[in-house]
């Protein structure tokens, strides 16, 4: 199994695209894993990688205390590709020269590819649009390296030491803005590393089951079902690994979408017959959130109450050995767990929860997967498509789709308008063309006329985006006629709403959710 899964090791220097690199490698059918740059040389050897990729990062290699690796990495006998900071670090550690560029390069740049007959740039165009993001750059490569690409402002946009299998690129081949980035990555993976295209969700499920069994042993696991895709897939995977030693607690905090609580209970009492404890804590959550308007405070209160409900449910069930949750990588990034990233979502930070509740360990079987991979895994495990392809849903649920103070009435407006939105998008055949869509109660009220009467009611906003990785997102180009039908139905069917808006802001600068 380990030989079968042998793949590419990515050393993380805190770059915003580190996990995107891992995702792109997997898209090529090659297994990838990520370790922090602090990993020792022995740990790297134990991974037995076919190749190593050094990620980008926010630091400058010339700064005191900048991230470093053991130069022995370059003598392991496996190919190494440095990207952005990774390239500069490779050059710096091996005797090259790094200097501040006369002109910084951020965004799309035309790169002249000087060696496209073979090697890293094989088959690429002589001039290719790539994504740059740097202030410092390599001005003289180390001995043994040749320059294989350049731009007007960057004399060493890519370098190679073919004999030792060492490569560096200043641009980011992993982002979609680099038009031939996947060609470069495939060249590195397949031609240079001789990697096997044997990564699949079936292979991941097998490996994850082994890891769960090794971690859990003969113990029992308590999992919090949120009602979303991630926790449901985590539950199905844990059920495959340990069967009825899994207990699931489903907390209905009062902020679920229409019909979802019933579906969760149905699936995890029949399709996956775990021991399920469903707790209706909606009144408790509304009471705790009374008068609260600040988004981050809402999240923290919801997280706190969720923990308290779990404590009570855990005591009622009796002792369980391990605590599990459906954390996926975007949760990790946006919780500030990766060096250089900002804290955007705090409700994912469980901190010392497992120890506080008396559990032996925290089990997170989906921690290294992106959303699209989680969905594929869910289908592999036998979950119904209606759940697997459900719209992404944050842990706090509709609570963060109500701007301002939460009340049952406001949540009702969001729930009913969201139901209309989902029905109309499905009927129009746009389900597979939009990555995420939902409604938001803006908190703004406006004057309207309904029949012969003046109204003063809430404005509901529609958010619909397309994205590959949820790190960036574009506005979904929903047809005007479809938006018109949605608006007419929401205003006609949802009491308390007299205006519908369409959010046309990309991510960045906005987040996908409003809070």
Short mmCIF file of C-alpha atoms in Angstrom, two decimals:
data_model
loop_
_atom_site.label_atom_id
_atom_site.label_comp_id
_atom_site.label_asym_id
_atom_site.label_seq_id
_atom_site.Cartn_x
_atom_site.Cartn_y
_atom_site.Cartn_z
CA UNK A 1 0.00 0.00 0.00
CA UNK A 2 2.71 2.48 0.93
CA UNK A 3 4.59 1.79 -2.30
CA UNK A 4 1.37 2.20 -4.25
CA UNK A 5 0.68 5.55 -2.59
CA UNK A 6 4.24 6.83 -2.91
CA UNK A 7 3.94 10.26 -4.41
CA UNK A 8 4.97 13.91 -4.15
CA UNK A 9 5.93 15.62 -0.90
CA UNK A 10 5.20 19.33 -0.65
CA UNK A 11 7.10 21.36 1.91
CA UNK A 12 4.97 24.28 3.09
CA UNK A 13 6.56 27.69 3.64
CA UNK A 14 3.24 29.35 4.49
CA UNK A 15 2.23 30.18 0.93
CA UNK A 16 -1.42 30.84 0.20
CA UNK A 17 -1.32 28.32 -2.65
CA UNK A 18 0.39 25.41 -0.87
CA UNK A 19 -2.68 23.19 -0.75
CA UNK A 20 -3.61 24.25 -4.26
CA UNK A 21 -0.30 22.73 -5.35
CA UNK A 22 -1.32 19.52 -3.58
CA UNK A 23 -4.69 19.62 -5.30
CA UNK A 24 -3.17 20.12 -8.74
CA UNK A 25 -0.83 17.19 -8.19
CA UNK A 26 -3.80 15.02 -7.28
CA UNK A 27 -5.66 16.21 -10.37
CA UNK A 28 -2.83 14.62 -12.32
CA UNK A 29 -3.64 11.33 -10.56
CA UNK A 30 -0.59 11.47 -8.30
CA UNK A 31 -0.75 11.19 -4.51
CA UNK A 32 0.54 14.24 -2.65
CA UNK A 33 1.08 15.10 0.98
CA UNK A 34 2.14 18.27 2.77
CA UNK A 35 4.64 18.73 5.58
CA UNK A 36 5.75 21.99 7.21
CA UNK A 37 9.16 23.29 6.16
CA UNK A 38 10.34 22.43 9.67
CA UNK A 39 10.15 18.72 8.91
CA UNK A 40 13.51 17.07 9.53
CA UNK A 41 15.47 15.27 6.87
CA UNK A 42 14.74 11.89 8.46
CA UNK A 43 11.01 12.53 8.38
CA UNK A 44 11.29 13.50 4.72
CA UNK A 45 13.22 10.30 3.98
CA UNK A 46 10.52 8.27 5.72
CA UNK A 47 7.95 9.63 3.29
CA UNK A 48 10.03 8.10 0.48
CA UNK A 49 8.74 10.61 -2.08
CA UNK A 50 9.14 10.35 -5.82
CA UNK A 51 9.68 14.10 -5.87
CA UNK A 52 9.58 17.17 -3.66
CA UNK A 53 7.96 20.56 -4.26
CA UNK A 54 8.95 23.62 -2.24
CA UNK A 55 5.97 25.97 -1.94
CA UNK A 56 5.81 29.72 -2.10
CA UNK A 57 5.67 31.82 1.05
CA UNK A 58 5.26 35.37 2.35
CA UNK A 59 8.84 35.84 3.63
CA UNK A 60 12.03 36.93 1.91
CA UNK A 61 14.93 34.50 1.99
CA UNK A 62 17.19 37.46 2.87
CA UNK A 63 15.32 38.21 6.10
CA UNK A 64 16.78 37.14 9.40
CA UNK A 65 14.84 34.13 10.64
CA UNK A 66 13.29 33.40 7.23
CA UNK A 67 12.07 29.80 6.78
CA UNK A 68 14.84 27.36 5.89
CA UNK A 69 15.22 23.67 5.15
CA UNK A 70 18.13 21.30 5.50
CA UNK A 71 20.17 21.57 2.25
CA UNK A 72 20.43 17.78 2.42
CA UNK A 73 16.99 17.80 0.75
CA UNK A 74 18.76 18.58 -2.51
CA UNK A 75 20.99 15.53 -2.17
CA UNK A 76 18.27 12.93 -1.56
CA UNK A 77 18.41 11.74 -5.14
CA UNK A 78 14.81 12.71 -5.94
CA UNK A 79 13.76 15.63 -8.16
CA UNK A 80 12.96 18.92 -6.42
CA UNK A 81 10.85 21.77 -7.82
CA UNK A 82 10.95 25.15 -6.06
CA UNK A 83 8.04 27.51 -6.68
CA UNK A 84 8.42 31.26 -5.99
CA UNK A 85 9.88 31.40 -2.45
CA UNK A 86 10.87 27.76 -2.92
CA UNK A 87 12.93 28.65 -5.97
CA UNK A 88 14.60 31.57 -4.22
CA UNK A 89 15.41 29.43 -1.20
CA UNK A 90 16.92 26.73 -3.41
CA UNK A 91 19.09 29.32 -5.15
CA UNK A 92 20.09 30.98 -1.88
CA UNK A 93 21.08 27.73 -0.13
CA UNK A 94 23.06 26.54 -3.13
CA UNK A 95 25.09 29.71 -3.70
CA UNK A 96 22.96 31.76 -6.09
CA UNK A 97 22.17 35.45 -5.78
CA UNK A 98 18.83 36.89 -4.65
CA UNK A 99 18.09 40.61 -5.02
CA UNK A 100 15.15 42.95 -4.83
CA UNK A 101 13.79 43.39 -8.33
CA UNK A 102 13.85 46.81 -9.92
CA UNK A 103 10.17 46.33 -10.62
CA UNK A 104 7.87 44.03 -8.65
CA UNK A 105 5.75 41.57 -10.61
CA UNK A 106 2.22 40.80 -9.40
CA UNK A 107 -0.41 39.22 -11.60
CA UNK A 108 -0.26 37.96 -15.16
CA UNK A 109 3.06 38.22 -16.96
CA UNK A 110 4.31 36.95 -20.29
CA UNK A 111 7.16 34.53 -19.68
CA UNK A 112 9.64 33.66 -22.42
CA UNK A 113 10.23 29.90 -22.25
CA UNK A 114 13.79 29.29 -23.42
CA UNK A 115 13.97 25.48 -23.24
CA UNK A 116 10.76 23.85 -24.48
CA UNK A 117 12.22 20.83 -26.29
CA UNK A 118 12.55 18.67 -23.19
CA UNK A 119 12.55 18.72 -19.40
CA UNK A 120 10.35 20.91 -17.23
CA UNK A 121 9.06 23.18 -20.01
CA UNK A 122 8.60 20.46 -22.64
CA UNK A 123 5.81 21.25 -25.08
CA UNK A 124 5.11 24.75 -23.76
CA UNK A 125 4.79 27.79 -26.00
CA UNK A 126 7.73 30.09 -26.56
CA UNK A 127 5.80 32.80 -24.74
CA UNK A 128 3.32 31.78 -22.07
CA UNK A 129 1.13 33.80 -19.70
CA UNK A 130 1.95 32.96 -16.08
CA UNK A 131 0.99 34.28 -12.64
CA UNK A 132 3.74 36.22 -10.86
CA UNK A 133 3.77 37.36 -7.23
CA UNK A 134 7.19 38.53 -6.04
CA UNK A 135 9.36 41.44 -4.98
CA UNK A 136 12.67 39.58 -4.73
CA UNK A 137 14.08 37.37 -7.48
CA UNK A 138 17.01 35.22 -8.48
CA UNK A 139 19.52 37.31 -10.43
CA UNK A 140 22.26 34.66 -10.65
CA UNK A 141 21.45 30.96 -10.43
CA UNK A 142 23.73 28.56 -8.49
CA UNK A 143 26.55 26.74 -10.21
CA UNK A 144 25.27 23.90 -12.36
CA UNK A 145 21.92 25.59 -13.10
CA UNK A 146 20.93 27.05 -16.44
CA UNK A 147 18.30 29.73 -17.07
CA UNK A 148 15.33 28.18 -18.89
CA UNK A 149 12.84 31.08 -18.76
CA UNK A 150 12.79 34.85 -18.29
CA UNK A 151 10.55 37.92 -18.41
CA UNK A 152 11.30 41.54 -19.25
CA UNK A 153 11.72 42.28 -15.53
CA UNK A 154 12.88 38.90 -14.20
CA UNK A 155 16.10 37.50 -15.73
CA UNK A 156 15.66 34.08 -14.09
CA UNK A 157 11.97 33.18 -14.26
CA UNK A 158 12.91 29.48 -14.25
CA UNK A 159 16.13 27.52 -13.76
CA UNK A 160 17.17 23.91 -14.04
CA UNK A 161 20.00 21.58 -13.06
CA UNK A 162 19.04 18.58 -15.18
CA UNK A 163 21.87 16.40 -13.90
CA UNK A 164 20.75 16.66 -10.27
CA UNK A 165 17.02 16.95 -11.04
CA UNK A 166 16.65 20.36 -9.41
CA UNK A 167 14.27 22.96 -10.83
CA UNK A 168 12.88 26.35 -9.86
CA UNK A 169 10.16 28.62 -11.24
CA UNK A 170 9.46 32.16 -10.07
CA UNK A 171 5.85 32.03 -11.29
CA UNK A 172 2.97 29.94 -9.91
CA UNK A 173 2.08 27.06 -12.25
CA UNK A 174 -0.59 25.81 -9.83
CA UNK A 175 -3.03 28.72 -10.31
CA UNK A 176 -5.46 28.77 -13.24
CA UNK A 177 -4.11 32.15 -14.35
CA UNK A 178 -0.93 30.37 -15.51
CA UNK A 179 -2.25 29.14 -18.85
CA UNK A 180 0.14 26.20 -19.24
CA UNK A 181 0.79 25.57 -15.57
CA UNK A 182 -0.62 22.05 -15.65
CA UNK A 183 1.65 21.17 -18.56
CA UNK A 184 4.65 22.18 -16.46
CA UNK A 185 3.43 20.23 -13.43
CA UNK A 186 2.73 17.11 -15.51
CA UNK A 187 6.22 17.34 -16.97
CA UNK A 188 7.68 17.43 -13.47
CA UNK A 189 5.46 14.63 -12.16
CA UNK A 190 5.40 12.19 -15.04
CA UNK A 191 8.54 12.89 -17.06
CA UNK A 192 10.99 13.95 -14.34
CA UNK A 193 9.69 12.12 -11.23
CA UNK A 194 8.27 9.07 -13.08
CA UNK A 195 5.26 9.28 -10.74
CA UNK A 196 2.35 6.88 -11.00
CA UNK A 197 -1.12 8.17 -11.77
CA UNK A 198 -2.72 5.95 -9.12
CA UNK A 199 -4.35 8.53 -6.84
CA UNK A 200 -8.11 8.14 -6.53
CA UNK A 201 -10.79 8.44 -3.89
CA UNK A 202 -10.94 4.65 -3.73
CA UNK A 203 -7.24 4.61 -2.87
CA UNK A 204 -7.69 7.44 -0.39
CA UNK A 205 -10.58 5.67 1.31
CA UNK A 206 -8.50 2.54 1.71
CA UNK A 207 -5.57 4.46 3.16
CA UNK A 208 -7.79 6.58 5.43
CA UNK A 209 -9.52 3.48 6.80
CA UNK A 210 -6.13 2.02 7.69
CA UNK A 211 -5.09 5.27 9.39
CA UNK A 212 -8.36 5.53 11.34
CA UNK A 213 -8.04 1.95 12.55
CA UNK A 214 -4.43 2.57 13.56
CA UNK A 215 -5.36 5.73 15.48
CA UNK A 216 -8.54 4.44 17.08
CA UNK A 217 -7.54 0.83 17.74
CA UNK A 218 -10.37 -0.93 19.60
CA UNK A 219 -11.75 2.39 20.85
CA UNK A 220 -15.00 4.22 20.22
CA UNK A 221 -15.52 7.52 18.40
CA UNK A 222 -17.97 10.39 18.88
CA UNK A 223 -18.58 12.51 15.77
CA UNK A 224 -20.49 15.75 15.51
CA UNK A 225 -22.80 15.73 12.51
CA UNK A 226 -23.42 19.28 11.34
CA UNK A 227 -25.82 18.34 8.56
CA UNK A 228 -23.32 19.36 5.88
CA UNK A 229 -21.40 17.34 3.33
CA UNK A 230 -18.09 17.23 5.20
CA UNK A 231 -19.28 15.75 8.47
CA UNK A 232 -21.56 13.32 6.63
CA UNK A 233 -18.67 12.00 4.53
CA UNK A 234 -16.48 11.81 7.63
CA UNK A 235 -19.21 9.75 9.33
CA UNK A 236 -19.51 7.39 6.37
CA UNK A 237 -15.74 6.91 6.27
CA UNK A 238 -15.54 6.29 10.00
CA UNK A 239 -18.44 3.83 9.74
CA UNK A 240 -16.52 1.89 7.09
CA UNK A 241 -13.46 1.83 9.35
CA UNK A 242 -14.97 0.99 12.74
CA UNK A 243 -18.65 0.21 12.17
CA UNK A 244 -20.95 0.53 15.15
CA UNK A 245 -18.18 1.76 17.40
CA UNK A 246 -19.04 5.16 15.91
CA UNK A 247 -21.60 7.33 17.68
CA UNK A 248 -22.90 10.47 15.97
CA UNK A 249 -24.43 13.47 17.69
CA UNK A 250 -26.52 15.70 15.48
CA UNK A 251 -27.15 19.11 17.00
CA UNK A 252 -30.03 21.00 15.41
CA UNK A 253 -29.15 24.55 16.34
CA UNK A 254 -32.17 25.98 14.57
CA UNK A 255 -30.19 27.31 11.62
CA UNK A 256 -30.49 24.40 9.16
CA UNK A 257 -31.93 24.68 5.65
CA UNK A 258 -35.40 23.37 4.85
CA UNK A 259 -35.68 19.56 5.13
CA UNK A 260 -32.05 18.91 6.01
CA UNK A 261 -32.48 17.72 9.58
CA UNK A 262 -34.90 15.02 8.44
CA UNK A 263 -32.49 13.84 5.73
CA UNK A 264 -29.56 13.58 8.13
CA UNK A 265 -31.55 11.45 10.57
CA UNK A 266 -32.84 9.26 7.74
CA UNK A 267 -29.39 8.53 6.28
CA UNK A 268 -27.63 7.84 9.56
CA UNK A 269 -30.27 5.56 10.94
CA UNK A 270 -30.85 3.51 7.76
CA UNK A 271 -28.09 3.78 5.13
CA UNK A 272 -25.34 4.05 7.76
CA UNK A 273 -26.95 2.70 10.94
CA UNK A 274 -24.72 4.36 13.51
CA UNK A 275 -25.78 5.13 17.04
CA UNK A 276 -27.33 8.55 16.46
CA UNK A 277 -28.35 11.05 19.11
CA UNK A 278 -30.27 14.00 17.67
CA UNK A 279 -30.50 17.04 19.92
CA UNK A 280 -32.90 19.93 19.26
CA UNK A 281 -31.06 22.85 20.83
CA UNK A 282 -32.59 25.64 18.73
CA UNK A 283 -34.15 27.56 21.61
CA UNK A 284 -30.88 27.42 23.51
CA UNK A 285 -28.93 28.90 20.58
CA UNK A 286 -31.46 31.67 19.91
CA UNK A 287 -31.40 32.64 23.58
CA UNK A 288 -27.60 32.72 23.69
CA UNK A 289 -27.50 34.91 20.58
CA UNK A 290 -30.18 37.37 21.65
CA UNK A 291 -29.03 40.94 21.04
CA UNK A 292 -25.76 39.88 19.34
CA UNK A 293 -25.00 41.57 16.00
CA UNK A 294 -21.21 41.31 15.54
CA UNK A 295 -20.38 38.41 13.16
CA UNK A 296 -17.32 37.10 14.94
CA UNK A 297 -19.11 37.16 18.27
CA UNK A 298 -21.95 35.15 16.74
CA UNK A 299 -19.52 32.50 15.55
CA UNK A 300 -17.84 32.29 18.93
CA UNK A 301 -21.12 31.96 20.78
CA UNK A 302 -22.32 29.27 18.39
CA UNK A 303 -19.03 27.43 18.81
CA UNK A 304 -19.23 27.73 22.59
CA UNK A 305 -22.82 26.50 22.77
CA UNK A 306 -22.01 23.67 20.39
CA UNK A 307 -19.27 22.54 22.76
CA UNK A 308 -21.63 22.72 25.71
CA UNK A 309 -24.26 20.65 23.91
CA UNK A 310 -21.58 18.11 23.08
CA UNK A 311 -20.48 17.93 26.68
CA UNK A 312 -24.01 17.20 27.80
CA UNK A 313 -24.64 14.69 25.01
CA UNK A 314 -21.32 12.98 25.70
CA UNK A 315 -22.13 12.58 29.39
CA UNK A 316 -25.57 11.21 28.56
CA UNK A 317 -24.12 8.66 26.15
CA UNK A 318 -21.33 7.49 28.43
CA UNK A 319 -17.62 7.56 27.75
CA UNK A 320 -16.31 7.54 24.18
CA UNK A 321 -12.59 7.34 23.48
CA UNK A 322 -12.02 9.64 20.50
CA UNK A 323 -13.61 12.79 19.09
CA UNK A 324 -14.03 13.22 15.32
CA UNK A 325 -15.03 16.08 13.04
CA UNK A 326 -15.25 16.74 9.31
CA UNK A 327 -12.53 19.37 8.98
CA UNK A 328 -11.36 19.90 5.39
CA UNK A 329 -8.45 21.97 4.17
CA UNK A 330 -10.24 25.28 3.45
CA UNK A 331 -11.32 25.20 7.11
CA UNK A 332 -7.70 24.84 8.15
CA UNK A 333 -6.46 27.71 5.97
CA UNK A 334 -9.21 30.12 6.98
CA UNK A 335 -8.72 29.34 10.67
CA UNK A 336 -5.17 30.67 10.47
CA UNK A 337 -3.56 27.26 10.95
CA UNK A 338 -1.11 27.78 8.11
CA UNK A 339 1.71 30.23 8.70
CA UNK A 340 1.06 33.54 7.02
CA UNK A 341 -2.70 33.19 6.73
CA UNK A 342 -5.26 35.35 8.51
CA UNK A 343 -7.97 34.19 10.89
CA UNK A 344 -11.16 34.52 8.86
CA UNK A 345 -13.37 31.82 10.41
CA UNK A 346 -13.01 31.14 14.10
CA UNK A 347 -15.78 28.58 14.59
CA UNK A 348 -13.56 25.81 13.15
CA UNK A 349 -10.95 26.22 15.86
CA UNK A 350 -11.68 23.44 18.36
CA UNK A 351 -8.57 24.14 20.42
CA UNK A 352 -8.42 21.83 23.43
CA UNK A 353 -11.91 20.41 22.93
CA UNK A 354 -10.93 16.72 22.76
CA UNK A 355 -8.95 16.97 25.99
CA UNK A 356 -11.62 19.10 27.66
CA UNK A 357 -14.24 16.48 26.90
CA UNK A 358 -11.99 13.68 28.04
CA UNK A 359 -11.24 12.19 24.63
CA UNK A 360 -7.96 10.47 23.84
CA UNK A 361 -7.46 12.13 20.44
CA UNK A 362 -9.01 14.19 17.66
CA UNK A 363 -9.81 12.26 14.47
CA UNK A 364 -10.00 14.37 11.27
CA UNK A 365 -10.05 11.96 8.31
CA UNK A 366 -10.81 14.63 5.69
CA UNK A 367 -8.30 17.24 6.84
CA UNK A 368 -6.19 17.10 3.66
CA UNK A 369 -9.07 17.02 1.14
CA UNK A 370 -10.64 19.78 -0.90
CA UNK A 371 -14.40 20.03 -1.28
CA UNK A 372 -14.54 18.37 -4.69
CA UNK A 373 -12.50 15.44 -3.35
CA UNK A 374 -14.80 15.13 -0.34
CA UNK A 375 -17.78 14.85 -2.69
CA UNK A 376 -16.08 12.16 -4.78
CA UNK A 377 -15.21 10.28 -1.60
CA UNK A 378 -18.82 10.50 -0.45
CA UNK A 379 -20.05 8.86 -3.65
CA UNK A 380 -17.35 6.19 -3.33
CA UNK A 381 -18.60 5.42 0.18
CA UNK A 382 -22.22 5.12 -0.97
CA UNK A 383 -23.75 8.38 0.22
CA UNK A 384 -26.69 9.59 -1.94
CA UNK A 385 -26.02 12.27 -4.53
CA UNK A 386 -28.70 14.46 -2.96
CA UNK A 387 -26.47 14.82 0.11
CA UNK A 388 -23.07 14.68 -1.57
CA UNK A 389 -23.87 17.47 -4.01
CA UNK A 390 -25.69 19.56 -1.45
CA UNK A 391 -24.60 23.18 -1.41
CA UNK A 392 -21.65 23.92 0.90
CA UNK A 393 -22.96 24.97 4.29
CA UNK A 394 -21.02 26.64 7.11
CA UNK A 395 -21.04 25.20 10.61
CA UNK A 396 -23.11 28.07 12.06
CA UNK A 397 -25.63 27.53 9.26
CA UNK A 398 -28.16 30.20 8.42
CA UNK A 399 -27.05 32.16 11.48
CA UNK A 400 -24.24 33.76 9.46
CA UNK A 401 -26.60 34.49 6.58
CA UNK A 402 -28.60 36.88 8.72
CA UNK A 403 -26.94 40.27 9.12
CA UNK A 404 -27.61 41.74 12.52
CA UNK A 405 -29.43 40.21 15.46
CA UNK A 406 -30.82 36.71 15.05
CA UNK A 407 -34.50 35.99 15.55
CA UNK A 408 -36.62 33.00 14.49
CA UNK A 409 -38.48 35.30 12.10
CA UNK A 410 -35.30 36.42 10.33
CA UNK A 411 -34.02 32.87 10.04
CA UNK A 412 -37.40 31.85 8.58
CA UNK A 413 -37.02 34.47 5.84
CA UNK A 414 -33.58 33.17 4.89
CA UNK A 415 -34.70 29.52 5.05
CA UNK A 416 -37.74 30.08 2.83
CA UNK A 417 -35.91 32.31 0.32
CA UNK A 418 -33.06 29.79 0.16
CA UNK A 419 -35.57 27.02 -0.60
CA UNK A 420 -36.97 29.06 -3.50
CA UNK A 421 -33.48 29.79 -4.82
CA UNK A 422 -32.49 26.12 -4.74
CA UNK A 423 -35.71 25.01 -6.41
CA UNK A 424 -35.40 27.51 -9.26
CA UNK A 425 -31.70 26.88 -9.92
CA UNK A 426 -32.34 23.13 -10.03
CA UNK A 427 -35.34 23.59 -12.36
CA UNK A 428 -33.26 25.76 -14.69
CA UNK A 429 -30.47 23.15 -14.89
CA UNK A 430 -27.88 25.39 -13.26
CA UNK A 431 -27.11 23.06 -10.36
CA UNK A 432 -23.89 21.75 -11.90
CA UNK A 433 -22.80 25.14 -13.18
CA UNK A 434 -22.74 27.02 -9.88
CA UNK A 435 -20.36 26.03 -7.10
CA UNK A 436 -22.26 27.66 -4.25
CA UNK A 437 -25.44 29.68 -4.01
CA UNK A 438 -27.59 30.93 -1.15
CA UNK A 439 -29.62 33.86 0.12
CA UNK A 440 -28.70 36.40 2.77
CA UNK A 441 -30.94 38.60 4.87
CA UNK A 442 -29.10 41.89 4.46
CA UNK A 443 -30.57 43.62 7.49
CA UNK A 444 -31.58 46.56 5.29
CA UNK A 445 -35.24 47.50 4.99
CA UNK A 446 -36.79 49.44 2.14
CA UNK A 447 -40.14 50.82 1.01
CA UNK A 448 -42.15 48.79 -1.45
CA UNK A 449 -45.65 48.53 -2.88
CA UNK A 450 -47.50 45.22 -2.84
CA UNK A 451 -51.02 45.42 -4.21
CA UNK A 452 -52.34 48.78 -3.12
CA UNK A 453 -50.42 48.81 0.12
CA UNK A 454 -47.14 50.41 1.09
CA UNK A 455 -44.64 47.97 2.62
CA UNK A 456 -41.50 48.41 4.64
CA UNK A 457 -39.69 45.06 4.59
CA UNK A 458 -36.31 43.36 4.31
CA UNK A 459 -34.03 43.13 1.27
CA UNK A 460 -32.73 39.63 0.52
CA UNK A 461 -29.46 39.20 -1.38
CA UNK A 462 -28.61 36.26 -3.63
CA UNK A 463 -25.01 35.02 -3.65
CA UNK A 464 -23.96 32.63 -6.44
CA UNK A 465 -20.34 31.87 -7.35
CA UNK A 466 -18.21 29.55 -9.43
CA UNK A 467 -14.90 28.24 -8.13
CA UNK A 468 -12.50 25.30 -8.41
CA UNK A 469 -11.07 25.41 -4.91
CA UNK A 470 -13.08 27.95 -2.82
CA UNK A 471 -9.86 29.96 -2.35
CA UNK A 472 -10.98 32.36 -5.10
CA UNK A 473 -14.42 32.69 -6.68
CA UNK A 474 -16.10 34.44 -9.60
CA UNK A 475 -19.69 35.59 -9.79
CA UNK A 476 -21.96 33.02 -11.47
CA UNK A 477 -23.50 34.51 -14.64
CA UNK A 478 -27.08 33.53 -13.85
CA UNK A 479 -29.45 34.50 -16.68
CA UNK A 480 -31.49 37.63 -16.07
CA UNK A 481 -34.71 35.72 -16.75
CA UNK A 482 -33.80 33.17 -14.04
CA UNK A 483 -32.99 35.94 -11.56
CA UNK A 484 -36.33 37.52 -12.39
CA UNK A 485 -38.24 34.31 -11.62
CA UNK A 486 -36.35 33.83 -8.37
CA UNK A 487 -37.03 37.41 -7.32
CA UNK A 488 -40.73 37.17 -8.15
CA UNK A 489 -41.15 33.95 -6.17
CA UNK A 490 -39.23 35.18 -3.13
CA UNK A 491 -41.22 38.41 -2.93
CA UNK A 492 -44.48 36.57 -3.59
CA UNK A 493 -43.92 33.63 -1.25
CA UNK A 494 -41.67 34.86 1.56
CA UNK A 495 -43.48 37.15 3.96
CA UNK A 496 -41.31 39.96 5.28
CA UNK A 497 -39.30 40.51 2.08
CA UNK A 498 -40.03 43.09 -0.63
CA UNK A 499 -36.71 43.45 -2.48
CA UNK A 500 -34.14 41.01 -3.95
CA UNK A 501 -30.52 41.93 -4.79
CA UNK A 502 -27.77 40.04 -6.64
CA UNK A 503 -24.24 40.14 -5.18
CA UNK A 504 -21.74 40.62 -8.03
CA UNK A 505 -18.55 40.73 -5.94
CA UNK A 506 -15.73 38.24 -6.53
CA UNK A 507 -13.53 36.54 -3.90
CA UNK A 508 -11.26 38.35 -3.21
CA UNK A 509 -12.00 41.10 -2.25
CA UNK A 510 -15.13 39.66 -0.63
CA UNK A 511 -15.45 36.31 1.10
CA UNK A 512 -18.01 33.85 -0.26
CA UNK A 513 -20.19 34.14 2.84
CA UNK A 514 -21.33 37.59 3.94
CA UNK A 515 -20.13 37.10 7.52
#
